[in-house]
Structure formats: structure tokens, C-alpha cells
Amino acid sequence: MDVGKIIDKYGSRRRFLIAILQDIQEQERYLPKEALRQVSLRLGMPLVDVYGVATFYSAFSLEPRGRHEVTVCLGTACHVRGSHRILEEFERQIGVEAGHTTKDGEFTLESVNCLGCCAIGPVVVVDKVYHGEMTSNRVKTLISQCRKAQKVEAS
Amino acid sequence: MSKLKSTTELKSLQEKLGKTQHRDRPTIVVSSGTCGRSRGSSQVYAAFEAGIKDRGLADKVNLRDSGCHGFCQAEPNVVVYPGEVFYANLKPEDAATILDETVGKGQVVDRLLYADPGSGKKAAKLGDVPFYTKQKRLISGRNILLDPTRIEDYLAIGGYSGLAKALSMEPKAVTEEVVKSGLRGRGGGGFPTGLKWQRLGQGTPKYVICNADEGDPGAYMDRGLLEGNPHSVLEGMVIGAFAVGATEGVMYVRTEYPLAVTNVTRAIEQARELGLLGENILGSGFSFDITIARGAGAFVCGEETALIASIEGRIGEPRQRPPYPSEKGLWGKPTIVNNVETWASVPIVVEHGGEKFASIGTKGSKGTKIFSLVGKVNNTGLVEVPMGTTLREVIFDTGGGIPDGRKFKAVQIGGPSGGCLPADKLDLPVDYESLTAAGAMMGSGGMIVMDETTCMVDIAKYFLNFLQEESCGKCFSCREGTQRMYEVVDRITQGNGRADDLALLEELATMVKDASMCGLGRTAGNPVLSTLANFRGEYEAHVLEKKCPAGVCKALIHYRILVDKCTGCMACAKACPQKVISGEKKQPHRIDQSGCIKCGICKDSCKFDAVVVE
Amino acid sequence: MPIVEINGVSIELEKGTTVLEAAKFLGVNIPTLCHDDGLTAYGACRLCVVEVESGGRTQVVSACTYPIEDGLKVRTHSRRIMGIRRLLIEMYLATCPSSKTIQDIASKWGVSQCRLKVKHEDCVLCGLCVRMCAQQMAAKAIGFVGRGRKRRITTPFDERSEVCRLCGACMYICPVCQARCQGPQEESAVCSACVACEPPCLVPFDDMKCYMDPCAWCEQETKTKLLAEAKTKQ
């Protein structure tokens, strides 16, 4: 784990705590416990403060993420166009509630309060690709596309 | 390009770049913000690129990958010069046609033109598209003229002239110009920008911050500007810093906007390279630099004291004001916080003078304002209109009215802090004072249109859920108050509302507004109060009759298949996740209500409108 | 030194004094839950809200965090403030009905109803323990975690903290977990139903009226029963 390098990059300065955590999150796809301890030690900050920051911001995750990340936007514009129903359909199809990862580590389902793509709502982001004007009927297709992509990579 | 050492050098570079832009050549501009890309604008751009190469037109045609042009509904779209021909909803294969017909022969391709969904009338050029005719795109209009990844493009259209002019003035005079313009904060509160600058406290260093943590759900004006014209925001910040004597700037961008972060980061590097940022800007002796701080997903960080806490690497918890950030801000030093749109307005104010800016708008609200017109409206997108334009003009003239012939019900303005305005407020002029008087607020400029299929109690519940998650949780009144309001509204939507619940809700909402500390808490009661004030009947229907008139609240509705409309196509039966729809092929189907989870998928999958909500 | 007017009485006090301190100096009682003289002010419980008027603008602020300024007018018991305070207390009662501290505040301020669902939380997130641990014990073993309705106070990863010395200061200062209503006690003016709800409101003390009228717990019990009955009827 190259957490040390990330901390070095920011010169072990406390003001960059959030940036450091963001870089760790990007690299590891979550914030491992050990990494947080290391950050606390290197920045000379109480662990509870690091932990507090890591749990305050919704961009951070303390649990490992799935191979595919599905984010459903629940902004107002998406909401009035029925995004809650899309989220429910994802929950049914993937089998976990929003904010959780499937047991096989395949999918992480998240909801977000606005992605700022309001004009094309409801919006769903699957593995960083934006899908606008979602319908609950398209949910199945998106998931099976992910699964297929996985198989192709494996073979 | 080497560092510019004076404003004269800047001017000659601007002129030189202006000439090398080949404005005489045919130019194709692809609108390519995040919305556009999700609808395939990158593929359209690639198709144009390949087409130009195939035809050997590389030296004869300009192709530009610009930021968002605002008309998201028509993405991907392109504008072709000369003639400003506007082609909407393109597919990659249309690129060849446009290159051959419009660029090659100068002919307009009729089938690709934008047609008004109401009248079916086609618009020959950008200016004729109803979406654009009533707009005044002072701030956002420049997106179309430049590629946000190229500082050259911004300079070629005279970018950074505002800065050059400011540097030739006394810092105090720059602030006075902003005071004269009547520019008010575009982020929510609407505090006069010039006054904020004048009130900045003593002490060094001083900081300026750009609040690009656009958290209001349903609003994306700032994203449009950061993605499409990042240099205009930077220029504004440098001017502001010069006016107040700040040496450091921070751009706080939300992490949910990856393209904006990329474009701003690049823009800062470019500006530094040219000496428009950093030591001794344009040889004036004034030094100022900007760093980027990425938000990490917290709505409350839009509040300035929480934002400052977040930049300092702490949890985004607001603190009591006074002292205001202008006295004690970032690292305890005098700090100015303005939002993206405000900063982007500053160069225009300085370059053209405060008076000219103040000539647009109403008595108390000057200039133009960008709104994100979204929800149940035909033309969704970013709309920039002079202050004082009525809601009706924005929603019905620019927005093209409500889709599918439905009726307008409400427009939600100002994000979670704002309010829902009903149809009888449609002739309200949009400015700070009128909106506040009507029980909404300008906020950052989200305008979410709702039709008769939107349940206002559900909307209140939606915002309360948003707020109970996004409250930092410090003040008991806000944390517990939003949860309690949610509890009451939730039981109303479940059909368990009590007769005295509405009074209790009003009491709770007023208390939360009064007792909480920061801007989030102080407006957290608004979604409830404004829906209660304007749509009380709908609440009463839920509480007294146990009915949801809009057909949204699950506990109060059921789905039914109309026997005379059902063709027995079996589409709904196949789609139903619970498998509770039965019926023979070509025979009317029926839903077993006991197993129905009211997901609505049957209604979505029915092509014959045979599934109804009751 | 700034002169501040509290409920019509003017007083000159040192710069930096908070409204709460000024009020205390004048003997004006303002309820607090998250304040302790030995710790920094936090402004989280909102019970100490008062109306302040300065420069022609009236606003409601927490007295513990608002510094006095010259010409500031403060109203601590206006109708508006009393309304806010009573509703806050009602919310506290519904959240932590078994806290003796909260019960006493409710009793003192005449809050005798609870229209909200009773939750029985064991923390009101006043943050006294967090500040105690950091400022007086210099340990920083516990802190706020999460945001909004998910906010709570705990140690990192909910594990035993390496820096915790088990000094107990956090528990000492807690207005909720330590000062619990201890059950039926003759000298107490509380119904005590919070400890054992079966049977609610014990008979031996029927001469002592629960000041919450109706008693939040009994009320809830009756309502649940009625609801259940109504459902079975349907």
C-alpha cells in the first residue's frame, strides 16, 4: 500500500487531510483502517479526528467497494421524474440496499443527492459512465451489460 | 507561450490570437458538457473529426469541442458557422451529412434542424430557437465561443481584458465599480458583492475563495461555467483579489463534477504559465495564486463557514457568525467567499463598467441570472435571463411549457432552502425581493418544474429526507427537527396522518428556522412551510381522505389495468418483478393487489396506457 | 467596555463576554444542556436561544456562542423564545424521556405534553463528553462520527480507543446517560414509567402526578394498543 507516498506528496500537512483521504480512496477504492491509522500517525492528528472526517463526507467509504459502482442520482429534478423508482429497481435487481456492496463484491449501489445533470434526469452513473433519462426497464439491461463485460475481461 | 510581462503584451497576444483563430473558415462547434457527453456528444465530435480528416478539410474547417450551450434537451447539438445553423439531437452518422451539405455546399439540412415540440416549427439558426430567443446570455453565452481546455480561445475573444483594466485602476476604484454594478451574490443569500468586499477586515494575508460546491439538488449553473469557461471564473477571482489585496485564493469544487475539476485544474496551470496568476501578474507587482480544494460530498459545505472548515481539513460544521469570514475566515484571516457565477460576472462588470451592468435587471436585482430549468418542462437546460423576467416567460416561452399536455402545478426555486410556487404566482418577476416575498428564494438558481403528477407532500418529504441526511448534525434543532418533520410527513404519506399533524408540522418548521444556527438549518423549514402555504388542500387530502391526488404516495394508491385498453400483449406481466400480473395472451390482464409492491414497472412497460394509478 | 441590555436591564461588561454569561451575571436563568463553564461553548443544544437586536435587525441566536457588543438588546423570555424553547424541550423529552436532567428542565419550563414519537435514545449529541475528553483530559478518545441523522459519538472504528484512560470524565459530564431517572423513588416527582413500562405508572405513587400530561410513555402505549385494535378490526 502506497499510503505513505500519498502523504509525502502533501508534505504531511494537516490541511490536506481531505485531499489525502481522497487520493487513498481513489487508489484503494475505500479507506482501509490501517491507512487511517497511518494518516493519523503521520499528520500527528488524533485518530478520532481522522475517523470523524472520513465518516462525515459521503465521498468516502470505509468498506471495500464492489467491482462495479452504480450511483443513482436522487436530485430534485431526477426525483420528480421518478428516480426513487429506479433506485428501488436497482435494489431489487442487485439485491442490496443503497449504500451497500453485494456479498460477491460485484456491485456497490449508491445514491447521491445531485450530480448536476438535472436536465437529462433521472441519471444513473455506472462505472463513471453517465446514463441519462433512465427508465426502470433499462435497469436490467445495464446490469447484464456489466456482468457481460466482467466475463469478457475474465476470458 | 512565455509569461506576459505587461498589459500591452496581453493586448498584442489577444490580437494575434484573434487573427489566428481563422474566423473566416467554416466552424463547427460541438456542445460537450457532462450532459452532452452522456448523450453521445463525444462520439459526434469524433465523427466530425474523422469526417474532416477523410475529406482533407483539416486546414479549411474549424472544429471546436466547447462546453455546454445550455440547451441540454437538444444534446448532442452543434452550431455551424457561418450562418449559426443549429442542429439538434444528432447521431454520429449525421456528421458526414453536415460536412457534405452545410460545410461543403452551404446548404441547411432540414431534417436535422431543431423543431419546436409544440408547433413543429423548425428553427433555421440558433437565434430562432425558442429556447434562446428570450435569453440574454451575458455570462454563459461565451461558452459557445471557446474550447475550455484552451486559454488561447479565451484570450482570442478578449479574455482577461477585465483584469488588464482592473490592474490599471486603483484597487478601491475596482471595488467601487462592483458596488456601482449592484451585483449581488449568486449563491443563495444575495448579499451585495461590492459591499462584502468593502467590509473585508484588516490583517494579512487575505484570502479569496470561490465557492464551487454547488450542492442544491436540481441546480448546475456553476458546473456549466466551470466546465465551459473556467478562465472567466479565474479572471474574476484575480480581479477580486487585486481589489481587496488578497494574495491567495482557493477554488472549492465539489468532487461530483469530475470534468469541472479537470478543466479548472488545467485552466489554473495555463494562467500561471502566461503570468496571469502567480508572482507579479502582468508586471503589475501584484501577486496572487489559486489552489484547488476538492469537496468530498457534503451539501452543508456550501455554507461559507463550513466550507472554510472543510478547506482547513476538518469536518464541514458551520460555526456561529459573527465573527464573519470577512473578519475571521480561512486560517482566521480576512476572507471573501463568492460563488462561481458571481466571480464569472466580475470581469464583465469591470470591463464594461458597473453602470452598464446595472442597466440590466430590476431596481434591487441587477444583471442577468442563470437558472437550471429542469423537471417536467419541455426544454430543459441552462437559461440566462435578465433579473425581473417573469416565471411564466422562463417556463413557458423559454422552457416551452409542460410536456405531454399536462398542467403546470408548481415550480420549486432555490433548492432545499427555497420554496414551491403555485400557478397563481407565474407572473412573479424573478428577482431577489419578489421571490423572498413570495416565500421562495433565489438560492443558486435551480428551477424545478412540477406538473399534476407530482405530489407536493411527497416533495416536502423528499426535501426533508435530503436535509436530515445533509444537515451536519450539530444543532439539535436542525438534526432532530428535520427528522421529526420527516416522521410526521412520512406518516401523512403512509395514510396515518392525524388531524393536528399540519399544525404540528408548522410549529416544528418555524422552530427549526428560528433556532438553528447556520443557513442550512435556518431554511430547513421552508420546504414544509411553502408547500403547506400553497398546497394545503393536498395535505388535507392525504390526512383526511387518505388519498394522494397526484398518485405518488405508495400507501395511498394502487395500480389497475383498464380492461378496454389492455391488448393482452403480456409486456407488463413479463416486466413485473413480483409476477403478480396474470392473464391469457390477447386477453385483458389483471394485477393481484395483495402481492403488488407498487413499483410502477407495469405502467412504464405498457405501450397502450392501459395501466392506471388510482 | 460594551454595554448590553438584557430584558430591559443595561449592564457594562468586558468585551468577549457571551450573552449567556451576561445573563447569568444578571441572574437571568437560561436553560442549557451542552454548556459547561469549564469547556468551550459549542452551541449545539439550542436551549439557550435568545432574541438579539442589533443594528435594527432581530435574530435568534444561541446565547452561549454569541459575544456581546455595544448597544446589543437581548430578550431571553419573549413569547417567540418561549415557544421555541418549549418545543425544543418537547423534542428532547421525546428523544430521551428517561434523562433526569431533561425531565427536570421540562418540569421547570412547564412542558407537559409530548406529541412526538418517543425514541429512547441514550445520547442527545450535546458533545459535552467530546469536549471534556479533549479539553480537560487531553485524550481525544471520542469524537463525532457521521453526519446528519447518522451522527453519533464514539471511538474510532467503535473499538476500544488506545488513548482512552478510562477516566470516566465523559460519563461524569453526560446529562443523559448518567442522570437517568432511577425508577420509582418517593422523593421524585416523576412517573418513572421510563424504567419499567409494565405495568406503566406504578400504583404506589398514585398521589404523585407525572408532570408530563399525558405521560409520554403511557400515551405511546395506549396509542399503540388502540392502533393495533383498530388494525385487527379492519
Tab-separated table of N, CA and C in Angstrom, chain B residues 174-186 190-196 342 345-346 349-350 353-368 387 431-433 442:
chain	number	residue	atom	x	y	z
B	174	VAL	N	-11.794	49.640	-8.217
B	174	VAL	CA	-12.341	48.392	-8.761
B	174	VAL	C	-13.538	47.961	-7.909
B	175	THR	N	-13.348	47.993	-6.581
B	175	THR	CA	-14.446	47.630	-5.685
B	175	THR	C	-15.631	48.563	-5.901
B	176	GLU	N	-15.344	49.844	-6.063
B	176	GLU	CA	-16.440	50.795	-6.262
B	176	GLU	C	-17.230	50.489	-7.529
B	177	GLU	N	-16.501	50.045	-8.553
B	177	GLU	CA	-17.165	49.670	-9.805
B	177	GLU	C	-18.140	48.515	-9.544
B	178	VAL	N	-17.700	47.552	-8.719
B	178	VAL	CA	-18.555	46.411	-8.393
B	178	VAL	C	-19.752	46.867	-7.550
B	179	VAL	N	-19.517	47.822	-6.652
B	179	VAL	CA	-20.630	48.363	-5.861
B	179	VAL	C	-21.639	49.013	-6.805
B	180	LYS	N	-21.109	49.803	-7.739
B	180	LYS	CA	-21.966	50.514	-8.687
B	180	LYS	C	-22.821	49.559	-9.524
B	181	SER	N	-22.230	48.415	-9.822
B	181	SER	CA	-22.942	47.457	-10.690
B	181	SER	C	-24.156	46.862	-10.000
B	182	GLY	N	-24.190	46.910	-8.661
B	182	GLY	CA	-25.316	46.324	-7.933
B	182	GLY	C	-25.293	44.808	-7.949
B	183	LEU	N	-24.151	44.236	-8.309
B	183	LEU	CA	-24.034	42.770	-8.345
B	183	LEU	C	-24.245	42.191	-6.951
B	184	ARG	N	-25.119	41.180	-6.900
B	184	ARG	CA	-25.363	40.509	-5.620
B	184	ARG	C	-24.983	39.039	-5.718
B	185	GLY	N	-24.622	38.470	-4.586
B	185	GLY	CA	-24.150	37.083	-4.553
B	185	GLY	C	-25.125	36.137	-5.226
B	186	ARG	N	-24.606	35.332	-6.152
B	186	ARG	CA	-25.472	34.427	-6.921
B	186	ARG	C	-25.621	33.056	-6.262
B	190	GLY	N	-27.683	36.375	-1.626
B	190	GLY	CA	-27.904	37.592	-2.391
B	190	GLY	C	-27.311	38.825	-1.755
B	191	PHE	N	-26.233	38.649	-1.003
B	191	PHE	CA	-25.582	39.793	-0.367
B	191	PHE	C	-24.828	40.605	-1.422
B	192	PRO	N	-24.917	41.956	-1.365
B	192	PRO	CA	-24.229	42.773	-2.363
B	192	PRO	C	-22.714	42.492	-2.363
B	193	THR	N	-22.201	42.116	-3.533
B	193	THR	CA	-20.805	41.688	-3.628
B	193	THR	C	-19.827	42.821	-3.276
B	194	GLY	N	-20.098	43.992	-3.824
B	194	GLY	CA	-19.196	45.119	-3.584
B	194	GLY	C	-19.097	45.452	-2.104
B	195	LEU	N	-20.256	45.412	-1.446
B	195	LEU	CA	-20.295	45.718	-0.011
B	195	LEU	C	-19.471	44.697	0.770
B	196	LYS	N	-19.582	43.440	0.363
B	196	LYS	CA	-18.818	42.371	1.005
B	196	LYS	C	-17.327	42.677	0.895
B	342	THR	N	-20.990	34.488	-9.443
B	342	THR	CA	-20.628	35.848	-9.036
B	342	THR	C	-19.238	36.190	-9.565
B	345	SER	N	-19.151	36.917	-13.145
B	345	SER	CA	-19.757	38.198	-13.531
B	345	SER	C	-18.779	39.356	-13.360
B	346	VAL	N	-17.817	39.174	-12.448
B	346	VAL	CA	-16.922	40.280	-12.108
B	346	VAL	C	-16.146	40.833	-13.318
B	349	VAL	N	-18.374	43.036	-15.326
B	349	VAL	CA	-18.657	44.293	-14.628
B	349	VAL	C	-17.485	45.260	-14.799
B	350	VAL	N	-16.276	44.754	-14.580
B	350	VAL	CA	-15.109	45.638	-14.616
B	350	VAL	C	-14.816	46.095	-16.043
B	353	GLY	N	-17.860	48.239	-17.169
B	353	GLY	CA	-18.305	49.266	-16.236
B	353	GLY	C	-19.534	48.845	-15.466
B	354	GLY	N	-19.571	49.266	-14.203
B	354	GLY	CA	-20.668	48.893	-13.328
B	354	GLY	C	-22.009	49.410	-13.797
B	355	GLU	N	-21.985	50.618	-14.380
B	355	GLU	CA	-23.262	51.212	-14.781
B	355	GLU	C	-23.964	50.406	-15.853
B	356	LYS	N	-23.160	49.906	-16.788
B	356	LYS	CA	-23.751	49.149	-17.888
B	356	LYS	C	-24.394	47.883	-17.337
B	357	PHE	N	-23.704	47.234	-16.403
B	357	PHE	CA	-24.252	46.020	-15.796
B	357	PHE	C	-25.536	46.353	-15.056
B	358	ALA	N	-25.519	47.491	-14.362
B	358	ALA	CA	-26.684	47.877	-13.558
B	358	ALA	C	-27.875	48.287	-14.420
B	359	SER	N	-27.628	48.516	-15.717
B	359	SER	CA	-28.752	48.901	-16.573
B	359	SER	C	-29.638	47.700	-16.890
B	360	ILE	N	-29.121	46.506	-16.615
B	360	ILE	CA	-29.927	45.297	-16.832
B	360	ILE	C	-30.577	44.931	-15.499
B	361	GLY	N	-31.814	44.450	-15.555
B	361	GLY	CA	-32.435	43.954	-14.338
B	361	GLY	C	-33.417	44.922	-13.705
B	362	THR	N	-33.707	44.682	-12.421
B	362	THR	CA	-34.709	45.481	-11.722
B	362	THR	C	-34.015	46.435	-10.750
B	363	LYS	N	-34.832	47.109	-9.950
B	363	LYS	CA	-34.302	48.112	-9.039
B	363	LYS	C	-33.321	47.515	-8.027
B	364	GLY	N	-33.724	46.408	-7.446
B	364	GLY	CA	-32.874	45.833	-6.403
B	364	GLY	C	-32.004	44.678	-6.873
B	365	SER	N	-32.276	44.157	-8.051
B	365	SER	CA	-31.540	42.991	-8.547
B	365	SER	C	-31.009	43.307	-9.939
B	366	LYS	N	-29.694	43.387	-10.036
B	366	LYS	CA	-29.103	43.814	-11.297
B	366	LYS	C	-28.503	42.645	-12.071
B	367	GLY	N	-28.396	42.875	-13.375
B	367	GLY	CA	-27.711	41.915	-14.232
B	367	GLY	C	-28.596	40.758	-14.666
B	368	THR	N	-27.941	39.702	-15.100
B	368	THR	CA	-28.670	38.517	-15.526
B	368	THR	C	-28.451	37.414	-14.504
B	387	MET	N	-32.660	39.782	-14.731
B	387	MET	CA	-33.440	39.779	-13.490
B	387	MET	C	-34.766	40.480	-13.767
B	431	ASP	N	-36.707	38.044	-9.204
B	431	ASP	CA	-35.608	38.807	-8.625
B	431	ASP	C	-35.565	38.501	-7.135
B	432	TYR	N	-34.517	38.939	-6.465
B	432	TYR	CA	-34.318	38.561	-5.065
B	432	TYR	C	-35.524	38.912	-4.203
B	433	GLU	N	-35.993	40.164	-4.325
B	433	GLU	CA	-37.051	40.636	-3.425
B	433	GLU	C	-38.365	39.905	-3.661
B	442	MET	N	-34.086	33.069	-4.208
B	442	MET	CA	-33.303	32.901	-5.425
B	442	MET	C	-32.410	31.671	-5.311
